[in-house]
PDB file of C-alpha atoms and ligand atoms in Angstrom:
ATOM      1  CA  MET A1120      19.770 108.842 164.132  1.00  0.00           C
ATOM      2  CA  ALA A1121      18.044 106.837 161.441  1.00  0.00           C
ATOM      3  CA  THR A1122      14.703 107.637 163.041  1.00  0.00           C
ATOM      4  CA  SER A1123      15.258 111.376 162.934  1.00  0.00           C
ATOM      5  CA  ASN A1124      16.452 111.127 159.348  1.00  0.00           C
ATOM      6  CA  ARG A1125      13.300 109.212 158.576  1.00  0.00           C
ATOM      7  CA  ALA A1126      11.127 111.747 160.347  1.00  0.00           C
ATOM      8  CA  ASN A1127      12.744 114.516 158.306  1.00  0.00           C
ATOM      9  CA  ALA A1128      12.315 112.559 155.105  1.00  0.00           C
ATOM     10  CA  ALA A1129       8.682 111.861 155.892  1.00  0.00           C
ATOM     11  CA  LYS A1130       8.006 115.568 156.303  1.00  0.00           C
ATOM     12  CA  LYS A1131       8.834 116.185 152.663  1.00  0.00           C
ATOM     13  CA  THR A1132       5.887 115.259 150.511  1.00  0.00           C
ATOM     14  CA  PRO A1133       6.408 114.417 146.865  1.00  0.00           C
ATOM     15  CA  GLN A1134       4.301 117.423 145.959  1.00  0.00           C
ATOM     16  CA  THR A1135       6.911 119.742 147.464  1.00  0.00           C
ATOM     17  CA  ASN A1136       9.644 118.143 145.385  1.00  0.00           C
ATOM     18  CA  THR A1137       8.124 118.177 141.964  1.00  0.00           C
ATOM     19  CA  SER A1138      11.081 119.878 140.303  1.00  0.00           C
ATOM     20  CA  ALA A1139      13.531 117.444 141.912  1.00  0.00           C
ATOM     21  CA  ASN A1140      11.281 114.582 140.842  1.00  0.00           C
ATOM     22  CA  SER A1141      11.195 115.854 137.295  1.00  0.00           C
ATOM     23  CA  ARG A1142      14.972 116.207 137.200  1.00  0.00           C
ATOM     24  CA  ALA A1143      15.488 112.706 138.533  1.00  0.00           C
ATOM     25  CA  GLN A1144      12.874 111.288 136.184  1.00  0.00           C
ATOM     26  CA  ALA A1145      14.563 112.935 133.247  1.00  0.00           C
ATOM     27  CA  LYS A1146      17.885 111.455 134.299  1.00  0.00           C
ATOM     28  CA  HIS A1147      16.400 107.976 134.701  1.00  0.00           C
ATOM     29  CA  SER A1148      14.850 108.103 131.260  1.00  0.00           C
ATOM     30  CA  ASN A1149      18.112 109.364 129.782  1.00  0.00           C
ATOM     31  CA  LYS A1150      20.006 106.299 130.920  1.00  0.00           C
ATOM     32  CA  THR A1151      21.410 104.590 127.861  1.00  0.00           C
ATOM     33  CA  GLY A1152      20.970 100.919 127.210  1.00  0.00           C
ATOM     34  CA  SER A1153      18.880 100.221 130.300  1.00  0.00           C
ATOM     35  CA  LYS A1154      15.340  99.048 129.959  1.00  0.00           C
ATOM     36  CA  PRO A1155      12.859 101.098 131.988  1.00  0.00           C
ATOM     37  CA  LYS A1156      11.646  99.199 135.013  1.00  0.00           C
ATOM     38  CA  ASP A1157       7.987  99.080 135.791  1.00  0.00           C
ATOM     39  CA  ALA A1158       6.644  99.775 139.254  1.00  0.00           C
ATOM     40  CA  ILE A1159       5.834  96.164 140.021  1.00  0.00           C
ATOM     41  CA  ALA A1160       9.324  94.963 139.040  1.00  0.00           C
ATOM     42  CA  ILE A1161      10.853  97.605 141.337  1.00  0.00           C
ATOM     43  CA  LEU A1162       8.615  96.719 144.289  1.00  0.00           C
ATOM     44  CA  ARG A1163       9.205  92.986 143.767  1.00  0.00           C
ATOM     45  CA  ALA A1164      12.966  93.569 143.731  1.00  0.00           C
ATOM     46  CA  ASP A1165      12.648  95.387 147.076  1.00  0.00           C
ATOM     47  CA  HIS A1166      10.703  92.444 148.495  1.00  0.00           C
ATOM     48  CA  SER A1167      13.435  90.016 147.396  1.00  0.00           C
ATOM     49  CA  LEU A1168      16.167  92.219 148.817  1.00  0.00           C
ATOM     50  CA  VAL A1169      14.542  92.400 152.255  1.00  0.00           C
ATOM     51  CA  SER A1170      13.736  88.694 152.249  1.00  0.00           C
ATOM     52  CA  GLY A1171      17.426  88.001 151.590  1.00  0.00           C
ATOM     53  CA  LEU A1172      18.443  90.259 154.471  1.00  0.00           C
ATOM     54  CA  PHE A1173      16.093  88.420 156.859  1.00  0.00           C
ATOM     55  CA  ALA A1174      17.578  85.091 155.674  1.00  0.00           C
ATOM     56  CA  GLU A1175      21.087  86.410 156.353  1.00  0.00           C
ATOM     57  CA  TYR A1176      20.004  87.488 159.843  1.00  0.00           C
ATOM     58  CA  GLU A1177      18.726  84.015 160.595  1.00  0.00           C
ATOM     59  CA  LYS A1178      22.056  82.464 159.623  1.00  0.00           C
ATOM     60  CA  THR A1179      24.453  84.730 161.454  1.00  0.00           C
ATOM     61  CA  ARG A1180      25.617  84.527 165.073  1.00  0.00           C
ATOM     62  CA  SER A1181      27.601  87.768 164.918  1.00  0.00           C
ATOM     63  CA  VAL A1182      26.029  90.557 166.981  1.00  0.00           C
ATOM     64  CA  SER A1183      27.673  93.268 164.879  1.00  0.00           C
ATOM     65  CA  LYS A1184      26.451  91.665 161.651  1.00  0.00           C
ATOM     66  CA  LYS A1185      22.949  91.387 163.132  1.00  0.00           C
ATOM     67  CA  LYS A1186      23.049  95.078 163.982  1.00  0.00           C
ATOM     68  CA  THR A1187      24.118  96.027 160.439  1.00  0.00           C
ATOM     69  CA  LEU A1188      21.454  93.786 158.898  1.00  0.00           C
ATOM     70  CA  VAL A1189      18.664  95.135 161.122  1.00  0.00           C
ATOM     71  CA  SER A1190      19.637  98.694 160.300  1.00  0.00           C
ATOM     72  CA  LYS A1191      19.507  97.906 156.574  1.00  0.00           C
ATOM     73  CA  ILE A1192      16.211  95.992 156.886  1.00  0.00           C
ATOM     74  CA  CYS A1193      14.565  98.874 158.780  1.00  0.00           C
ATOM     75  CA  THR A1194      15.735 101.514 156.322  1.00  0.00           C
ATOM     76  CA  GLU A1195      14.877  99.489 153.204  1.00  0.00           C
ATOM     77  CA  LEU A1196      11.421  98.663 154.584  1.00  0.00           C
ATOM     78  CA  SER A1197      10.767 102.265 155.539  1.00  0.00           C
ATOM     79  CA  VAL A1198      11.740 103.637 152.108  1.00  0.00           C
ATOM     80  CA  HIS A1199       9.707 100.902 150.420  1.00  0.00           C
ATOM     81  CA  ALA A1200       6.616 101.534 152.553  1.00  0.00           C
ATOM     82  CA  GLN A1201       6.878 105.263 151.983  1.00  0.00           C
ATOM     83  CA  VAL A1202       7.033 105.058 148.172  1.00  0.00           C
ATOM     84  CA  GLU A1203       4.159 102.587 148.179  1.00  0.00           C
ATOM     85  CA  GLU A1204       2.047 104.865 150.351  1.00  0.00           C
ATOM     86  CA  GLU A1205       2.923 108.037 148.472  1.00  0.00           C
ATOM     87  CA  ILE A1206       2.930 106.781 144.881  1.00  0.00           C
ATOM     88  CA  PHE A1207       1.856 103.191 144.240  1.00  0.00           C
ATOM     89  CA  TYR A1208      -1.048 102.703 146.634  1.00  0.00           C
ATOM     90  CA  PRO A1209      -2.931 105.919 145.720  1.00  0.00           C
ATOM     91  CA  ALA A1210      -2.607 105.108 142.000  1.00  0.00           C
ATOM     92  CA  VAL A1211      -3.831 101.536 142.512  1.00  0.00           C
ATOM     93  CA  LYS A1212      -6.630 102.634 144.832  1.00  0.00           C
ATOM     94  CA  ALA A1213      -7.907 105.118 142.246  1.00  0.00           C
ATOM     95  CA  ALA A1214      -7.540 102.752 139.271  1.00  0.00           C
ATOM     96  CA  LEU A1215      -9.307  99.876 141.025  1.00  0.00           C
ATOM     97  CA  ARG A1216     -11.756 102.041 142.988  1.00  0.00           C
ATOM     98  CA  ASP A1217     -10.418  99.912 145.813  1.00  0.00           C
ATOM     99  CA  LYS A1218     -11.842 100.110 149.301  1.00  0.00           C
ATOM    100  CA  GLU A1219     -10.156  97.057 150.763  1.00  0.00           C
ATOM    101  CA  LEU A1220      -6.712  96.030 149.520  1.00  0.00           C
ATOM    102  CA  VAL A1221      -4.989  99.404 149.883  1.00  0.00           C
ATOM    103  CA  PRO A1222      -6.533 100.316 153.267  1.00  0.00           C
ATOM    104  CA  GLU A1223      -5.556  96.884 154.649  1.00  0.00           C
ATOM    105  CA  ALA A1224      -2.024  97.169 153.286  1.00  0.00           C
ATOM    106  CA  THR A1225      -1.717 100.650 154.803  1.00  0.00           C
ATOM    107  CA  VAL A1226      -2.791  99.334 158.212  1.00  0.00           C
ATOM    108  CA  GLU A1227      -0.226  96.545 157.880  1.00  0.00           C
ATOM    109  CA  HIS A1228       2.445  99.156 157.137  1.00  0.00           C
ATOM    110  CA  ALA A1229       1.536 100.886 160.418  1.00  0.00           C
ATOM    111  CA  THR A1230       2.081  97.624 162.309  1.00  0.00           C
ATOM    112  CA  LEU A1231       5.373  97.138 160.498  1.00  0.00           C
ATOM    113  CA  LYS A1232       6.495 100.640 161.453  1.00  0.00           C
ATOM    114  CA  ASP A1233       5.716  99.788 165.070  1.00  0.00           C
ATOM    115  CA  LEU A1234       7.833  96.630 164.838  1.00  0.00           C
ATOM    116  CA  ILE A1235      10.631  98.653 163.233  1.00  0.00           C
ATOM    117  CA  SER A1236      10.556 101.144 166.104  1.00  0.00           C
ATOM    118  CA  GLN A1237      11.025  98.254 168.557  1.00  0.00           C
ATOM    119  CA  VAL A1238      14.302  97.077 166.996  1.00  0.00           C
ATOM    120  CA  GLU A1239      15.831 100.027 165.186  1.00  0.00           C
ATOM    121  CA  GLY A1240      18.981 101.358 166.832  1.00  0.00           C
ATOM    122  CA  ILE A1241      18.752  98.759 169.616  1.00  0.00           C
ATOM    123  CA  GLU A1242      21.660  96.447 170.430  1.00  0.00           C
ATOM    124  CA  PRO A1243      20.802  92.840 169.432  1.00  0.00           C
ATOM    125  CA  ASP A1244      20.828  91.402 172.942  1.00  0.00           C
ATOM    126  CA  GLY A1245      19.591  87.861 172.785  1.00  0.00           C
ATOM    127  CA  GLU A1246      16.492  85.789 172.315  1.00  0.00           C
ATOM    128  CA  MET A1247      13.877  88.542 172.666  1.00  0.00           C
ATOM    129  CA  PHE A1248      15.564  90.618 169.975  1.00  0.00           C
ATOM    130  CA  ASP A1249      15.840  87.578 167.694  1.00  0.00           C
ATOM    131  CA  ALA A1250      12.168  86.839 168.346  1.00  0.00           C
ATOM    132  CA  LYS A1251      11.178  90.368 167.289  1.00  0.00           C
ATOM    133  CA  ILE A1252      13.120  90.025 164.032  1.00  0.00           C
ATOM    134  CA  LYS A1253      11.513  86.642 163.401  1.00  0.00           C
ATOM    135  CA  VAL A1254       8.021  88.071 163.946  1.00  0.00           C
ATOM    136  CA  MET A1255       8.891  91.003 161.689  1.00  0.00           C
ATOM    137  CA  ALA A1256      10.150  88.630 158.967  1.00  0.00           C
ATOM    138  CA  GLU A1257       6.946  86.589 159.163  1.00  0.00           C
ATOM    139  CA  TYR A1258       4.798  89.709 159.077  1.00  0.00           C
ATOM    140  CA  VAL A1259       6.670  91.085 156.045  1.00  0.00           C
ATOM    141  CA  LYS A1260       6.308  87.700 154.313  1.00  0.00           C
ATOM    142  CA  HIS A1261       2.540  87.768 154.858  1.00  0.00           C
ATOM    143  CA  HIS A1262       2.252  91.376 153.651  1.00  0.00           C
ATOM    144  CA  VAL A1263       4.399  90.722 150.568  1.00  0.00           C
ATOM    145  CA  LYS A1264       2.348  87.638 149.706  1.00  0.00           C
ATOM    146  CA  GLU A1265      -0.849  89.693 149.699  1.00  0.00           C
ATOM    147  CA  GLU A1266       0.715  92.419 147.570  1.00  0.00           C
ATOM    148  CA  GLN A1267       2.227  90.008 145.048  1.00  0.00           C
ATOM    149  CA  ASN A1268      -0.691  87.576 144.859  1.00  0.00           C
ATOM    150  CA  GLU A1269      -3.600  90.021 145.044  1.00  0.00           C
ATOM    151  CA  MET A1270      -2.747  93.674 144.659  1.00  0.00           C
ATOM    152  CA  PHE A1271      -0.133  93.473 141.894  1.00  0.00           C
ATOM    153  CA  PRO A1272      -2.142  91.216 139.532  1.00  0.00           C
ATOM    154  CA  LYS A1273      -5.202  93.454 139.970  1.00  0.00           C
ATOM    155  CA  ALA A1274      -3.097  96.580 139.406  1.00  0.00           C
ATOM    156  CA  LYS A1275      -1.648  95.016 136.233  1.00  0.00           C
ATOM    157  CA  SER A1276      -5.132  94.471 134.860  1.00  0.00           C
ATOM    158  CA  THR A1277      -5.834  98.230 134.901  1.00  0.00           C
ATOM    159  CA  LYS A1278      -4.668 100.860 132.437  1.00  0.00           C
ATOM    160  CA  LEU A1279      -2.140 102.233 134.918  1.00  0.00           C
ATOM    161  CA  ASP A1280       1.149 103.230 133.275  1.00  0.00           C
ATOM    162  CA  MET A1281       3.493 101.022 135.293  1.00  0.00           C
ATOM    163  CA  VAL A1282       6.638 102.419 133.666  1.00  0.00           C
ATOM    164  CA  ASP A1283       5.665 105.970 134.576  1.00  0.00           C
ATOM    165  CA  LEU A1284       4.836 104.861 138.125  1.00  0.00           C
ATOM    166  CA  GLY A1285       8.181 103.056 138.228  1.00  0.00           C
ATOM    167  CA  GLU A1286      10.035 106.239 137.202  1.00  0.00           C
ATOM    168  CA  ARG A1287       8.272 108.183 139.944  1.00  0.00           C
ATOM    169  CA  ILE A1288       9.054 105.481 142.512  1.00  0.00           C
ATOM    170  CA  LEU A1289      12.758 105.438 141.557  1.00  0.00           C
ATOM    171  CA  ALA A1290      12.946 109.233 141.655  1.00  0.00           C
ATOM    172  CA  ARG A1291      11.377 109.332 145.126  1.00  0.00           C
ATOM    173  CA  LYS A1292      13.658 106.552 146.352  1.00  0.00           C
ATOM    174  CA  ASP A1293      16.635 108.550 145.110  1.00  0.00           C
ATOM    175  CA  GLU A1294      15.463 111.395 147.346  1.00  0.00           C
ATOM    176  CA  LEU A1295      14.674 109.272 150.386  1.00  0.00           C
ATOM    177  CA  LYS A1296      17.594 106.846 150.459  1.00  0.00           C
ATOM    178  CA  PRO A1297      20.417 109.366 151.009  1.00  0.00           C
ATOM    179  CA  GLU A1298      18.288 111.080 153.658  1.00  0.00           C
ATOM    180  CA  MET A1299      18.032 107.749 155.470  1.00  0.00           C
ATOM    181  CA  GLY A1300      21.722 106.899 155.068  1.00  0.00           C
ATOM    182  CA  LEU A1301      21.490 104.489 152.125  1.00  0.00           C
ATOM    183  CA  PRO A1302      23.126 104.806 148.702  1.00  0.00           C
ATOM    184  CA  LYS A1303      20.929 106.089 145.913  1.00  0.00           C
ATOM    185  CA  GLU A1304      18.876 103.659 143.831  1.00  0.00           C
ATOM    186  CA  ASN A1305      20.659 104.810 140.684  1.00  0.00           C
ATOM    187  CA  PRO A1306      24.265 105.758 141.552  1.00  0.00           C
ATOM    188  CA  LYS A1307      24.787 107.363 138.126  1.00  0.00           C
ATOM    189  CA  VAL A1308      22.318 110.110 139.006  1.00  0.00           C
ATOM    190  CA  SER A1309      24.403 112.856 140.558  1.00  0.00           C
ATOM    191  CA  GLY A1310      22.236 114.936 142.821  1.00  0.00           C
ATOM    192  CA  SER A1311      22.841 118.124 144.722  1.00  0.00           C
ATOM    193  CA  MET A1312      22.480 116.373 148.081  1.00  0.00           C
ATOM    194  CA  LYS A1313      25.988 116.308 149.544  1.00  0.00           C
ATOM    195  CA  GLU A1314      25.372 113.266 151.729  1.00  0.00           C
ATOM    196  CA  GLY A1315      24.010 111.265 148.791  1.00  0.00           C
ATOM    197  CA  ALA A1316      26.896 112.269 146.565  1.00  0.00           C
ATOM    198  CA  ALA A1317      29.415 111.134 149.173  1.00  0.00           C
ATOM    199  CA  LEU A1318      27.679 107.788 149.564  1.00  0.00           C
ATOM    200  CA  THR A1319      27.763 107.029 145.872  1.00  0.00           C
ATOM    201  CA  THR A1320      31.445 107.682 145.231  1.00  0.00           C
TER     202      THR A1320
HETATM  203 FE1  LIG B1488       3.579  97.217 151.318  1.00  0.00          FE
HETATM  204 FE1  LIG B1489       5.643  96.044 149.074  1.00  0.00          FE
END
Protein backbone atom coordinates (compact mmCIF):
# COMPACT_ATOMS: atom_id res chain seq x y z
CA MET A 1 0.00 0.00 0.00
CA ALA A 2 2.79 2.37 0.90
CA THR A 3 4.37 1.75 -2.49
CA SER A 4 1.25 2.71 -4.40
CA ASN A 5 0.83 5.79 -2.23
CA ARG A 6 4.41 6.66 -3.02
CA ALA A 7 3.90 6.09 -6.72
CA ASN A 8 0.89 8.41 -6.64
CA ALA A 9 2.80 11.01 -4.68
CA ALA A 10 5.72 10.82 -7.08
CA LYS A 11 3.43 11.54 -10.01
CA LYS A 12 2.62 14.96 -8.62
CA THR A 13 5.41 17.36 -9.43
CA PRO A 14 5.89 20.47 -7.35
CA GLN A 15 5.15 22.54 -10.43
CA THR A 16 1.59 21.19 -10.51
CA ASN A 17 1.05 22.18 -6.90
CA THR A 18 2.24 25.73 -6.89
CA SER A 19 -0.91 27.13 -5.31
CA ALA A 20 -0.86 24.48 -2.57
CA ASN A 21 2.82 25.21 -2.03
CA SER A 22 2.14 28.90 -1.74
CA ARG A 23 -0.66 28.31 0.75
CA ALA A 24 1.50 26.04 2.87
CA GLN A 25 4.44 28.42 2.67
CA ALA A 26 2.25 31.28 3.79
CA LYS A 27 1.04 29.22 6.73
CA HIS A 28 4.58 28.24 7.72
CA SER A 29 5.73 31.84 7.66
CA ASN A 30 2.68 32.90 9.67
CA LYS A 31 3.60 30.64 12.56
CA THR A 32 4.08 32.80 15.62
CA GLY A 33 7.12 32.55 17.81
CA SER A 34 8.87 29.88 15.76
CA LYS A 35 12.14 30.62 14.09
CA PRO A 36 12.19 29.74 10.39
CA LYS A 37 14.23 26.64 9.73
CA ASP A 38 16.74 26.62 6.96
CA ALA A 39 16.94 23.81 4.44
CA ILE A 40 20.10 22.31 5.88
CA ALA A 41 18.69 22.21 9.42
CA ILE A 42 15.58 20.42 8.11
CA LEU A 43 17.57 17.86 6.12
CA ARG A 44 19.95 17.26 9.04
CA ALA A 45 16.99 16.68 11.35
CA ASP A 46 15.68 14.06 8.90
CA HIS A 47 19.07 12.35 8.90
CA SER A 48 19.08 12.20 12.71
CA LEU A 49 15.54 10.87 12.81
CA VAL A 50 16.31 8.01 10.43
CA SER A 51 19.58 7.22 12.17
CA GLY A 52 17.64 6.90 15.44
CA LEU A 53 15.12 4.57 13.81
CA PHE A 54 17.93 2.31 12.52
CA ALA A 55 19.44 2.26 16.04
CA GLU A 56 16.07 1.25 17.48
CA TYR A 57 15.81 -1.54 14.91
CA GLU A 58 19.18 -2.90 15.92
CA LYS A 59 18.13 -3.06 19.57
CA THR A 60 14.75 -4.69 19.26
CA ARG A 61 13.90 -8.40 19.04
CA SER A 62 10.19 -7.81 18.47
CA VAL A 63 9.08 -8.71 14.94
CA SER A 64 6.09 -6.36 15.10
CA LYS A 65 8.28 -3.48 16.28
CA LYS A 66 10.76 -4.24 13.49
CA LYS A 67 7.93 -4.10 10.98
CA THR A 68 6.71 -0.73 12.30
CA LEU A 69 10.25 0.69 12.31
CA VAL A 70 11.01 -0.49 8.76
CA SER A 71 7.78 1.01 7.49
CA LYS A 72 8.66 4.35 9.11
CA ILE A 73 12.27 4.23 7.86
CA CYS A 74 11.15 3.53 4.28
CA THR A 75 8.56 6.29 4.26
CA GLU A 76 10.81 8.89 5.93
CA LEU A 77 13.67 8.07 3.54
CA SER A 78 11.40 8.24 0.52
CA VAL A 79 9.93 11.64 1.47
CA HIS A 80 13.41 12.93 2.28
CA ALA A 81 14.91 11.72 -1.00
CA GLN A 82 12.02 13.17 -2.96
CA VAL A 83 12.28 16.68 -1.48
CA GLU A 84 16.04 16.62 -1.98
CA GLU A 85 15.66 15.59 -5.61
CA GLU A 86 12.84 18.01 -6.36
CA ILE A 87 13.97 21.07 -4.40
CA PHE A 88 17.37 20.96 -2.71
CA TYR A 89 19.55 19.17 -5.24
CA PRO A 90 18.51 21.25 -8.29
CA ALA A 91 19.10 24.49 -6.35
CA VAL A 92 22.52 23.33 -5.15
CA LYS A 93 23.47 21.99 -8.58
CA ALA A 94 22.65 25.34 -10.19
CA ALA A 95 24.31 27.46 -7.49
CA LEU A 96 27.52 25.42 -7.51
CA ARG A 97 27.47 24.62 -11.24
CA ASP A 98 27.97 21.13 -9.88
CA LYS A 99 28.59 18.18 -12.15
CA GLU A 100 29.62 15.67 -9.52
CA LEU A 101 28.12 15.87 -6.03
CA VAL A 102 24.45 16.05 -7.04
CA PRO A 103 24.63 13.41 -9.80
CA GLU A 104 26.42 11.01 -7.41
CA ALA A 105 23.91 11.65 -4.64
CA THR A 106 21.05 11.06 -7.09
CA VAL A 107 22.55 7.72 -8.14
CA GLU A 108 22.89 6.79 -4.47
CA HIS A 109 19.21 7.62 -3.97
CA ALA A 110 18.36 5.16 -6.76
CA THR A 111 20.29 2.42 -4.95
CA LEU A 112 18.53 3.33 -1.72
CA LYS A 113 15.14 3.11 -3.42
CA ASP A 114 16.09 -0.37 -4.62
CA LEU A 115 17.00 -1.40 -1.07
CA ILE A 116 13.72 0.07 0.17
CA SER A 117 11.77 -1.98 -2.37
CA GLN A 118 13.44 -5.14 -1.03
CA VAL A 119 12.19 -4.64 2.54
CA GLU A 120 9.09 -2.48 2.37
CA GLY A 121 5.89 -4.33 3.24
CA ILE A 122 7.80 -7.59 3.79
CA GLU A 123 7.49 -9.55 7.04
CA PRO A 124 10.78 -9.37 9.01
CA ASP A 125 11.63 -13.06 8.78
CA GLY A 126 15.08 -13.58 10.17
CA GLU A 127 18.72 -13.04 9.42
CA MET A 128 18.43 -12.12 5.73
CA PHE A 129 15.92 -9.39 6.50
CA ASP A 130 18.10 -8.08 9.34
CA ALA A 131 21.09 -8.14 6.98
CA LYS A 132 19.22 -6.02 4.42
CA ILE A 133 18.34 -3.43 7.07
CA LYS A 134 21.95 -3.39 8.25
CA VAL A 135 23.23 -2.82 4.70
CA MET A 136 20.61 -0.11 4.22
CA ALA A 137 21.66 1.59 7.48
CA GLU A 138 25.31 1.53 6.42
CA TYR A 139 24.47 2.86 2.98
CA VAL A 140 22.37 5.70 4.43
CA LYS A 141 25.20 6.53 6.85
CA HIS A 142 27.66 6.80 3.96
CA HIS A 143 25.27 8.93 1.89
CA VAL A 144 24.48 11.23 4.83
CA LYS A 145 28.18 11.67 5.58
CA GLU A 146 28.82 12.86 2.03
CA GLU A 147 25.88 15.26 2.13
CA GLN A 148 26.78 16.70 5.53
CA ASN A 149 30.55 16.84 5.04
CA GLU A 150 30.70 17.90 1.39
CA MET A 151 27.46 19.04 -0.17
CA PHE A 152 26.00 21.06 2.71
CA PRO A 153 29.15 23.11 3.47
CA LYS A 154 29.54 23.91 -0.24
CA ALA A 155 25.85 24.82 -0.52
CA LYS A 156 26.21 27.11 2.52
CA SER A 157 29.03 28.98 0.83
CA THR A 158 26.74 30.06 -2.03
CA LYS A 159 24.16 32.83 -2.04
CA LEU A 160 21.30 30.33 -1.91
CA ASP A 161 18.44 31.47 0.33
CA MET A 162 18.37 28.51 2.72
CA VAL A 163 15.31 29.77 4.61
CA ASP A 164 13.30 30.03 1.40
CA LEU A 165 14.48 26.56 0.35
CA GLY A 166 13.55 25.31 3.82
CA GLU A 167 10.01 26.73 3.48
CA ARG A 168 9.61 25.01 0.12
CA ILE A 169 10.93 21.72 1.53
CA LEU A 170 8.52 21.86 4.50
CA ALA A 171 5.59 22.71 2.23
CA ARG A 172 6.38 19.78 -0.08
CA LYS A 173 6.82 17.44 2.88
CA ASP A 174 3.41 18.52 4.15
CA GLU A 175 1.98 17.39 0.81
CA LEU A 176 3.90 14.13 0.59
CA LYS A 177 3.71 12.83 4.15
CA PRO A 178 -0.08 12.39 4.40
CA GLU A 179 -0.05 10.77 0.96
CA MET A 180 2.47 8.25 2.27
CA GLY A 181 0.63 7.65 5.55
CA LEU A 182 2.73 9.85 7.85
CA PRO A 183 1.58 12.83 9.92
CA LYS A 184 2.28 16.25 8.47
CA GLU A 185 5.57 18.00 9.21
CA ASN A 186 3.70 20.90 10.78
CA PRO A 187 0.52 19.60 12.46
CA LYS A 188 -0.82 23.14 12.95
CA VAL A 189 -1.23 23.53 9.19
CA SER A 190 -4.74 22.35 8.45
CA GLY A 191 -4.94 21.19 4.87
CA SER A 192 -7.80 20.11 2.69
CA MET A 193 -6.46 16.55 2.44
CA LYS A 194 -8.86 14.44 4.49
CA GLU A 195 -6.33 11.71 5.25
CA GLY A 196 -3.77 14.25 6.49
CA ALA A 197 -6.33 16.02 8.63
CA ALA A 198 -7.34 12.75 10.28
CA LEU A 199 -3.73 11.86 11.01
CA THR A 200 -3.02 15.13 12.75
CA THR A 201 -5.95 15.16 15.16
FE1 LIG B 1 20.20 12.38 -0.06
FE1 LIG C 1 19.80 13.77 2.87
